[in-house]
Tab-separated table of C-alpha atoms and ligand atoms in Angstrom:
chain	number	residue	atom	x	y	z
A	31	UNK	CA	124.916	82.370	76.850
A	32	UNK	CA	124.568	78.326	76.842
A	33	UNK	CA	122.079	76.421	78.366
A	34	UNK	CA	124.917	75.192	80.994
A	35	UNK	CA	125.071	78.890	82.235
A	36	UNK	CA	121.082	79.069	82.846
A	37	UNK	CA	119.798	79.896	86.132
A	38	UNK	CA	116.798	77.634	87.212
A	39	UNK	CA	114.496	75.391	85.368
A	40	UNK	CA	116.963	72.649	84.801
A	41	UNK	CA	113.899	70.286	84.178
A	42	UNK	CA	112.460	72.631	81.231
A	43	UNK	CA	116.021	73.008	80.032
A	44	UNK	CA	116.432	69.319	80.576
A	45	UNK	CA	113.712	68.482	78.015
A	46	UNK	CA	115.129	70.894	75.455
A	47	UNK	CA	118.753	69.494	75.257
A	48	UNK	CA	116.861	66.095	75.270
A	49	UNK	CA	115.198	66.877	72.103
A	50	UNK	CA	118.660	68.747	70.535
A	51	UNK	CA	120.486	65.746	71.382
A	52	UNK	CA	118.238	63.175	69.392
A	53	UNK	CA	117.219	66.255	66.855
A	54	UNK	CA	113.650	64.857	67.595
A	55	UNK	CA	112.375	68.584	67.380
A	56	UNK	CA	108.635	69.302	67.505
A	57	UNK	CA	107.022	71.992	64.826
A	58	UNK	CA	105.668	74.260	67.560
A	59	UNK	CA	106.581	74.780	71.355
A	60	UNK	CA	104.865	77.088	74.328
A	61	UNK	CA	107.589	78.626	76.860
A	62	UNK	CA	104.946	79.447	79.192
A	63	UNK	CA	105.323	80.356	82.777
A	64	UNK	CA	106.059	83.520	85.182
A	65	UNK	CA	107.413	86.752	84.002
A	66	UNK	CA	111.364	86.885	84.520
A	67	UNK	CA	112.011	83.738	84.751
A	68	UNK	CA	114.466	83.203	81.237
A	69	UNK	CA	111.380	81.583	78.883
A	70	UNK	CA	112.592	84.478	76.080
A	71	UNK	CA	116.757	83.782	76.666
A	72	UNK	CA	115.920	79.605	76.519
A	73	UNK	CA	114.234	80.113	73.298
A	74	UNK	CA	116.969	82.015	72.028
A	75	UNK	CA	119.247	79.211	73.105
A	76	UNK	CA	117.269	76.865	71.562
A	77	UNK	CA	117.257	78.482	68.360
A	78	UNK	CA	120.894	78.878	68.377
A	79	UNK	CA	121.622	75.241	69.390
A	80	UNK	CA	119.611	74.085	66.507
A	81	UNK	CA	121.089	76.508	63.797
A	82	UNK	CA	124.606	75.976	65.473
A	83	UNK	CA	127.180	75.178	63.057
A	84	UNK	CA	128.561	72.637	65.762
A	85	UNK	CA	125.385	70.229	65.977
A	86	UNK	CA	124.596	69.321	69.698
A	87	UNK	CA	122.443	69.813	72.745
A	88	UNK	CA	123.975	73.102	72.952
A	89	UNK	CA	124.960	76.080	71.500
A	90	UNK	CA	128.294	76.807	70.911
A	91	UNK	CA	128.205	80.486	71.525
A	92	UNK	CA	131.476	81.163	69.329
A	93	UNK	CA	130.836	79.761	65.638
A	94	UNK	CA	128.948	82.909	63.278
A	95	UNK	CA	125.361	81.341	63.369
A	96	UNK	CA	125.677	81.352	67.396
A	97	UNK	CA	127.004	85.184	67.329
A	98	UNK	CA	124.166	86.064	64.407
A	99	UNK	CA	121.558	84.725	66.348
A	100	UNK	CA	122.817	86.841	69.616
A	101	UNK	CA	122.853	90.064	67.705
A	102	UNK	CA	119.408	89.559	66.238
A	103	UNK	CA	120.705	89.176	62.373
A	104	UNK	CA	120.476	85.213	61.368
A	105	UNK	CA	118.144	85.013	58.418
A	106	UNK	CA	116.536	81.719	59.803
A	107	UNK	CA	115.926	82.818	63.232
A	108	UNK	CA	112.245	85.398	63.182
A	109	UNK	CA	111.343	87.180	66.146
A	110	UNK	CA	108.189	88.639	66.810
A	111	UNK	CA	107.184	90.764	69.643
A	112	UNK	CA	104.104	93.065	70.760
A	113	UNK	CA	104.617	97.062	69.650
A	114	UNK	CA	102.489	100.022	69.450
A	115	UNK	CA	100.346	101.750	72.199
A	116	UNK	CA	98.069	98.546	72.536
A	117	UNK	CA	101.074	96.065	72.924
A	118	UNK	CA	99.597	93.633	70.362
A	119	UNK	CA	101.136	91.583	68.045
A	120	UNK	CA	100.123	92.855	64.748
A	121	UNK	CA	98.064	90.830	61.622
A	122	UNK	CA	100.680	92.186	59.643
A	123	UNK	CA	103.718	90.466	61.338
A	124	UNK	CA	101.566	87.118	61.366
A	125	UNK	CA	101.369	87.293	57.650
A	126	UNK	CA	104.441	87.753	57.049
A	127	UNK	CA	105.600	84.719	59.722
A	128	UNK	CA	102.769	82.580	57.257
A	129	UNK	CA	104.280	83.977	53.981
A	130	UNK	CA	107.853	83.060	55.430
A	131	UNK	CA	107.305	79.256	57.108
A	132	UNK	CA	106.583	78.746	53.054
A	133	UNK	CA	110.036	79.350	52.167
A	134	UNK	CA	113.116	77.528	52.583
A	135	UNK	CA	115.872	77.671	55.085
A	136	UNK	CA	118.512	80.278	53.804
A	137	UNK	CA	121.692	78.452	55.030
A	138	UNK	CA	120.187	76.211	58.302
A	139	UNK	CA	118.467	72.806	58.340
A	140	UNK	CA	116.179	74.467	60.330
A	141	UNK	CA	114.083	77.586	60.327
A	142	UNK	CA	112.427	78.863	63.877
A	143	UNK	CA	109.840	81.939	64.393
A	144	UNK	CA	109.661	82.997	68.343
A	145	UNK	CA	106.917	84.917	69.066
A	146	UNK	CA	107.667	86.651	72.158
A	147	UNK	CA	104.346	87.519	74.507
A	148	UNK	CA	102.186	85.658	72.180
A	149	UNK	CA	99.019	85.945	74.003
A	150	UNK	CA	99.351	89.557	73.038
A	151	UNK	CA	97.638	88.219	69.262
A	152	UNK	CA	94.264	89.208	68.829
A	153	UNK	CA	91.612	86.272	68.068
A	154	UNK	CA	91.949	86.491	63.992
A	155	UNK	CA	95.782	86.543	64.123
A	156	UNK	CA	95.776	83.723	66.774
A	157	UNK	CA	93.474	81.885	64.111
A	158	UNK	CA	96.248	82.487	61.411
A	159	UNK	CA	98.547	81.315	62.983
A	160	UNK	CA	96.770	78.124	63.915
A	161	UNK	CA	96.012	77.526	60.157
A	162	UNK	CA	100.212	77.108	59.944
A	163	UNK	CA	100.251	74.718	63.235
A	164	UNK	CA	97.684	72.713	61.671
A	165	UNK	CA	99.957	71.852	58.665
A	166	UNK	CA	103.472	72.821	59.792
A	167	UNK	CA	106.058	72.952	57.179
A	168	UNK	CA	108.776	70.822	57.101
A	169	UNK	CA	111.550	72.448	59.013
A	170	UNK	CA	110.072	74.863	60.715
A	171	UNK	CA	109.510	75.242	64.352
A	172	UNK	CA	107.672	77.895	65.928
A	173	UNK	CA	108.442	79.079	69.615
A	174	UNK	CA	105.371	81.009	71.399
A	175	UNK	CA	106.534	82.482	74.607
A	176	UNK	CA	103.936	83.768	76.970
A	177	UNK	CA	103.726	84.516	80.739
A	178	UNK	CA	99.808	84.682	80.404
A	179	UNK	CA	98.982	81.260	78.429
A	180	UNK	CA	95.437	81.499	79.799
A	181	UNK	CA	95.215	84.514	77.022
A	182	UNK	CA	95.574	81.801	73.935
A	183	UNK	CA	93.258	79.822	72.170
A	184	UNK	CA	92.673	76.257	73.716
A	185	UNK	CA	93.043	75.032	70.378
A	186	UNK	CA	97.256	76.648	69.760
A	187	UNK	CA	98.003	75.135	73.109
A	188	UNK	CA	97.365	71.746	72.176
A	189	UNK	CA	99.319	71.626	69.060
A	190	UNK	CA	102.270	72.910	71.006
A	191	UNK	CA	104.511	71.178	73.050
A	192	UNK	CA	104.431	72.997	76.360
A	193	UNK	CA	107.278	73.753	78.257
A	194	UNK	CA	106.234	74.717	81.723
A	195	UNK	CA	109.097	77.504	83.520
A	196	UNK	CA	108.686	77.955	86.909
A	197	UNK	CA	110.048	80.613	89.716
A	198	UNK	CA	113.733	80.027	90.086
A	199	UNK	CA	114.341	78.484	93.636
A	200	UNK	CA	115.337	80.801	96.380
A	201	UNK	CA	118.888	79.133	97.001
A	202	UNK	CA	120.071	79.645	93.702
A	203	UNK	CA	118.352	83.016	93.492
A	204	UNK	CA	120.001	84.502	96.178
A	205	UNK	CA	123.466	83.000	94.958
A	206	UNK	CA	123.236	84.717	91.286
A	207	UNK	CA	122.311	88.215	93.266
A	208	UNK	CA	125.753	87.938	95.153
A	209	UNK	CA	127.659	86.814	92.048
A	210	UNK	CA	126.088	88.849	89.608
A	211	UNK	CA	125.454	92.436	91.614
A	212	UNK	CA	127.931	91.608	94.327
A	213	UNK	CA	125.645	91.789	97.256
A	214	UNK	CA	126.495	91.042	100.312
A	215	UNK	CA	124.325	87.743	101.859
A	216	UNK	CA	121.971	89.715	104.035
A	217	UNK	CA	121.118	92.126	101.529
A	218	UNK	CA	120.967	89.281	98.594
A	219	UNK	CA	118.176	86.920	100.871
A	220	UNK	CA	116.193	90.337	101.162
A	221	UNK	CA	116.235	90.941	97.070
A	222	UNK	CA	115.532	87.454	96.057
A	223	UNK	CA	112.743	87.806	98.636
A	224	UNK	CA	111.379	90.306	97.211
A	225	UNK	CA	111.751	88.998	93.760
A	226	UNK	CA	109.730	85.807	94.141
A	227	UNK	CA	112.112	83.583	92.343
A	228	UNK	CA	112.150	85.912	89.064
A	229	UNK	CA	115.369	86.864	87.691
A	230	UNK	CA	113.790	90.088	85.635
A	231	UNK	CA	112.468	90.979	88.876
A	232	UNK	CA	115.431	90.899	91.027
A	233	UNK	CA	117.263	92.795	87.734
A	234	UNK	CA	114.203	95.637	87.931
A	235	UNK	CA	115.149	95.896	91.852
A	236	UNK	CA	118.809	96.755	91.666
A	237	UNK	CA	119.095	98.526	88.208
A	238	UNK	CA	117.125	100.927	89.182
A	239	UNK	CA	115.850	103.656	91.609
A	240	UNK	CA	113.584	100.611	93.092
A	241	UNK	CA	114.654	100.101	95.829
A	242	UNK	CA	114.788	103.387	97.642
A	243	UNK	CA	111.329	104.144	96.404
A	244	UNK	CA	110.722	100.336	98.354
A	245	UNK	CA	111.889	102.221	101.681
A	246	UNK	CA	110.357	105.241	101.334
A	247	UNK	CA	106.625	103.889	100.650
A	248	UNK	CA	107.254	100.690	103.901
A	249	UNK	CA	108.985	103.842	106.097
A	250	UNK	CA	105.267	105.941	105.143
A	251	UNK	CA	102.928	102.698	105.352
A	252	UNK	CA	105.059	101.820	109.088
A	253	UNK	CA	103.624	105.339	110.714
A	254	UNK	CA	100.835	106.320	108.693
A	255	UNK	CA	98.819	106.374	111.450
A	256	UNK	CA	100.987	109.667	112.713
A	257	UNK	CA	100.946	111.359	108.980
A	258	UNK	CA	99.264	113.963	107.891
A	259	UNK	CA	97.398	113.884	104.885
A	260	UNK	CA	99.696	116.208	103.334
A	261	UNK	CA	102.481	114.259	103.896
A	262	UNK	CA	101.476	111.434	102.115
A	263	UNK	CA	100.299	113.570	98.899
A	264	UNK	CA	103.543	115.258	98.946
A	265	UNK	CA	105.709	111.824	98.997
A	266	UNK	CA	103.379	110.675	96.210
A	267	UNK	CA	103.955	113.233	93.996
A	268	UNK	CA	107.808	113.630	94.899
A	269	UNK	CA	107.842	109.329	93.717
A	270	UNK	CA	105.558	110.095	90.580
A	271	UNK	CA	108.160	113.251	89.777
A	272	UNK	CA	110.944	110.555	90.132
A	273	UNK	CA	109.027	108.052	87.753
A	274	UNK	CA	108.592	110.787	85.934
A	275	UNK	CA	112.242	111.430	85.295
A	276	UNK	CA	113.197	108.139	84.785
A	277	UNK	CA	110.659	107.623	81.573
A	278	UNK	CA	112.375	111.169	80.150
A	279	UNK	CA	115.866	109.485	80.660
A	280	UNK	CA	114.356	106.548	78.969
A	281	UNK	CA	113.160	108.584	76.027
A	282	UNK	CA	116.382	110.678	75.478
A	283	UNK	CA	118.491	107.176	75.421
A	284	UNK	CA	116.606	106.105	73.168
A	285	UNK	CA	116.198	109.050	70.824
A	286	UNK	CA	120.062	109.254	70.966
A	287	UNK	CA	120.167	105.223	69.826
A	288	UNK	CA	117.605	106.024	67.020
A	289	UNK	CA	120.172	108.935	65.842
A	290	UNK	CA	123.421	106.997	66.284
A	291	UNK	CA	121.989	104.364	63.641
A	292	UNK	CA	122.137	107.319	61.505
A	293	UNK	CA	119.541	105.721	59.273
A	294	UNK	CA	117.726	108.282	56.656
A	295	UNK	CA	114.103	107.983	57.523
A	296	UNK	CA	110.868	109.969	56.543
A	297	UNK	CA	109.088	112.196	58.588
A	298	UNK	CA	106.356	109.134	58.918
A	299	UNK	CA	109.187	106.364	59.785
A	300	UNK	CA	110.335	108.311	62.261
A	301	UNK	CA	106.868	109.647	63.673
A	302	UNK	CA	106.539	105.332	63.795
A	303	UNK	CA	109.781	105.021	65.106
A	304	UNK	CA	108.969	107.673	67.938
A	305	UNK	CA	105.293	106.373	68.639
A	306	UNK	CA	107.405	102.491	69.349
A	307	UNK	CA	109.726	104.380	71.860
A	308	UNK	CA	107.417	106.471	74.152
A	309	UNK	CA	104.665	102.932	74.176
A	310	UNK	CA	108.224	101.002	75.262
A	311	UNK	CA	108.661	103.520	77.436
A	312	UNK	CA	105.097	103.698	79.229
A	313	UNK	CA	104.889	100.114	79.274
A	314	UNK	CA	108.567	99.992	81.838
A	315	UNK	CA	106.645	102.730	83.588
A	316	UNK	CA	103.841	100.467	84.171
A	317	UNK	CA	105.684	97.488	84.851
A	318	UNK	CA	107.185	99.673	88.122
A	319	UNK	CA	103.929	100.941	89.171
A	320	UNK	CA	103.343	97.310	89.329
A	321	UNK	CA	106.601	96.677	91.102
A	322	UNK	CA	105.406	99.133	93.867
A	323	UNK	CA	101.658	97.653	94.196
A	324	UNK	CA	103.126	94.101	94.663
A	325	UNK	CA	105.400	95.323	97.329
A	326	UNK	CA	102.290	97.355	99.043
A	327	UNK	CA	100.509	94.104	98.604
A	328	UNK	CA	103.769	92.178	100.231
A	329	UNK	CA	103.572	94.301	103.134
A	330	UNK	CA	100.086	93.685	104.012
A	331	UNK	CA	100.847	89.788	103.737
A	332	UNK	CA	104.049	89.808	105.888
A	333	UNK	CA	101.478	91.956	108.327
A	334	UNK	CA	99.100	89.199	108.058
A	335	UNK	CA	101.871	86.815	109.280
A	336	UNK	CA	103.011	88.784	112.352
A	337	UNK	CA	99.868	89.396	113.494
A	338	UNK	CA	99.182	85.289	113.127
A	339	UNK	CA	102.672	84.156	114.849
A	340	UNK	CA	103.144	82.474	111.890
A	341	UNK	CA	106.890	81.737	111.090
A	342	UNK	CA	109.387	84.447	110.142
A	343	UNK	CA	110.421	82.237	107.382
A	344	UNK	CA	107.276	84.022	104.976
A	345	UNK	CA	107.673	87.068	105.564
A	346	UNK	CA	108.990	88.879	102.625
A	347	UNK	CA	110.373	92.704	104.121
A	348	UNK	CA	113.010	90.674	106.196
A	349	UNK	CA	114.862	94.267	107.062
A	350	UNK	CA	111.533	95.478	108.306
A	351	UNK	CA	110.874	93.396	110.857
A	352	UNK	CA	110.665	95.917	113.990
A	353	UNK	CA	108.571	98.309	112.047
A	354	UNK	CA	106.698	95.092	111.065
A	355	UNK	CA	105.726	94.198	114.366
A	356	UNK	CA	104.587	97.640	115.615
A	357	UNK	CA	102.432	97.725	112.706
A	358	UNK	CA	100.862	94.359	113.342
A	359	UNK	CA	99.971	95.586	116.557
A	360	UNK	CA	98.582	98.718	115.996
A	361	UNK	CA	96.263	97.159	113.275
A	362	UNK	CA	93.149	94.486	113.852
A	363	UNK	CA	93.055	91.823	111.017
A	364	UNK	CA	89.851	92.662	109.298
A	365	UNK	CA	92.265	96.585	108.640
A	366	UNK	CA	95.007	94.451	107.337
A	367	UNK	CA	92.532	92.486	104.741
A	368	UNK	CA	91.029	96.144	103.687
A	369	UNK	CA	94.290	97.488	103.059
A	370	UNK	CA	94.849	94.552	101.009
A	371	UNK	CA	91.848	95.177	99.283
A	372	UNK	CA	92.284	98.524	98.376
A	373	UNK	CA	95.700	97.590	96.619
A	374	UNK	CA	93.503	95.301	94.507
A	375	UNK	CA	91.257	98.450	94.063
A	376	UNK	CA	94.609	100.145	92.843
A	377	UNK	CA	95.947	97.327	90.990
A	378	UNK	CA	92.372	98.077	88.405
A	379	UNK	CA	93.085	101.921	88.542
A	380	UNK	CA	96.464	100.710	86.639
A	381	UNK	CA	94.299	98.852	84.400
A	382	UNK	CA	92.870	101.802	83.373
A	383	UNK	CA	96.362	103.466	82.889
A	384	UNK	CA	96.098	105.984	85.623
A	385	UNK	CA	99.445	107.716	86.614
A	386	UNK	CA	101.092	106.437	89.456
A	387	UNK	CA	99.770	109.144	92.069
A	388	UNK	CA	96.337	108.497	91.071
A	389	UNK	CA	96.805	104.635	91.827
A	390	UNK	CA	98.317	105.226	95.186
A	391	UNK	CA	96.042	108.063	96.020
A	392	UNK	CA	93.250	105.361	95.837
A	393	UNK	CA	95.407	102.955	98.135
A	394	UNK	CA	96.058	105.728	100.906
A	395	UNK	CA	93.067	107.756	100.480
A	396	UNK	CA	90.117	105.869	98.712
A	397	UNK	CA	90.865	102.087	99.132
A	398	UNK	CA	88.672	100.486	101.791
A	399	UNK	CA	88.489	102.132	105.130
A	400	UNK	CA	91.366	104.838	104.004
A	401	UNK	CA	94.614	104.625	105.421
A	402	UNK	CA	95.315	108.376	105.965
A	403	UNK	CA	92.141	111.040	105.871
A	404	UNK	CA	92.058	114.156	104.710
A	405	UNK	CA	92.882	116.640	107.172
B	606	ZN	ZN1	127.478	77.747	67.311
């Protein structure tokens, strides 16, 4: 994909085609800004544009530097990413970006390193890589990507040229959900709604079972007052079973693309190779358990705005407005703000990588003044 096919942040992509156009490039850049937004797939255009074989402000997408950096295989073009159980970026891979900014292009005037959630460095590998920012070599330009820029040292951000990305705008949200999924306009509105103007987000809510579990968990918060405790455990579980499944579909698909590279490996490779899979795969489960808190949290908020009159145009669950408004009346505000802070109470339990049922038994059973009590 080009820059002209990119959704949202024409300013940010603005400044980049700028600086391809007069090849005034800078040694070291900071994508920062909101998860899901396209900071990762603009630095990837970037780095194609400026190791395209057809110099411009964009990349050409067809010439063999364009199609090598798309499939991950130009040897100017280093990406480095978080892996392991601790998501970190290791001390090795930052030696080996030092060790490699020494060396020459192979084939491009330019060589780039992207380091993809780069406050995910620990302090002493942050420091290395300062050392290179300090005295960049020729040629090189390093890319740090990071949705969480608070998380790197003062001093990195400084010598970087920041590139602020910010939440695509609703408009053009809802008009890449009808193009891309084919939604109709109602159910589009509701998605990019929900998605607060990220892309990854709205992708997370239609590729998967998210949705559904969306209606099950508003349809349980709408009449918990008329569940039974027992109720509420069971759908808990029943969502944590179906989280469940979805990780050990994760695992097999990628076990199976592990095999069908048909690479000979040793028995520690592969134990490596394994361990990268299942912390992938825990960290997507995460990153839903997190989808599901939000949209607790958005329910509370939208609750917040019934019960204040305020305009319909903020609330978020747009197709549950009836059940919205019952709510709001059955509930004072000072419940509302518990309930809100008892998905903050939940929100830490995920911090300390408690399943899914635990988290959402402290939101319905433990959180504030509990929403459902054991019977
Ligand atoms: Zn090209």
């Amino acid at each position: 994909m080009s820059f002209d096919a990119f959704i949202g942040n024409k300013l940010a992509i603005g400044i980049l085609k700028k600086a391809l156009e007069t090849r005034r490039i800078a040694s070291a850049y900071l994508f920062h800004g909101p998860d899901g937004v396209g900071k990762s797939l603009a630095a990837r255009n970037f780095a194609k544009a400026l190791v395209c074989e057809n110099e411009g402000s964009d990349s050409c997408d067809v010439c063999s530097s364009c199609r090598r950096v798309d499939s991950d295989n130009h040897p100017d073009v280093h990406w480095y990413k978080p892996v392991g159980k601790m998501r970190l970026v290791k001390m090795a891979s930052i030696q080996e970006l030092i060790t490699q900014t020494g060396l020459k292009p192979f084939e491009s005037k330019w060589k780039l390193f992207v380091l993809l959630e780069a406050d995910r460095m620990r302090a002493e590998s942050q420091n290395a890589v300062l050392k290179t920012l300090e005295e960049p070599p020729g040629q090189t330009v390093l890319i740090l990507v990071s949705s969480n820029a608070a998380g790197l040292l003062p001093t990195i951000v400084s010598r970087c040229q920041e590139i602020c990305f910010l939440p695509i705008p609703r408009e053009e949200m809802e008009r890449t959900i009808e193009e891309k999924w084919g939604l109709g306009a109602e159910e589009a509105r509701l998605v990019a709604s929900l998605a607060s103007g990220s892309l990854g987000s709205a992708k997370r809510l239609l590729d998967r079972e998210n949705l559904s579990r969306r209606k099950l968990l508003l349809t349980l918060l709408s009449d918990i007052s008329h569940r039974s405790f027992r109720e509420v455990e069971d759908t808990l579980r029943a969502m944590d079973e179906e989280l469940g499944e979805m990780a050990k579909a994760l695992r097999g698909k990628e076990e199976k693309r592990l095999k069908a590279q048909g690479k000979t490996m040793t028995a520690e490779e592969r134990d490596e190779q394994m361990d990268e899979v299942n912390a992938n795969v825990e960290s997507i489960v995460r990153q839903e358990v997190e989808d599901i808190l939000n949209q607790l949290a958005f329910w509370y908020r939208d609750l917040l705005i019934v019960k204040e009159n305020a305009s319909a145009e903020l609330v978020t669950n747009l197709d549950m407005m009836e059940s919205l408004r019952s709510s709001a009346a059955e509930m004072t505000v000072h419940g509302i703000l518990s309930r809100l802070g008892a998905v903050e109470e939940a929100r830490r339990a995920i911090g300390l990588n408690l399943s899914l049922t635990s988290c959402l038994e402290v939101f319905f059973l433990r959180g504030g003044e509990a929403a459902v009590k054991p019977s």
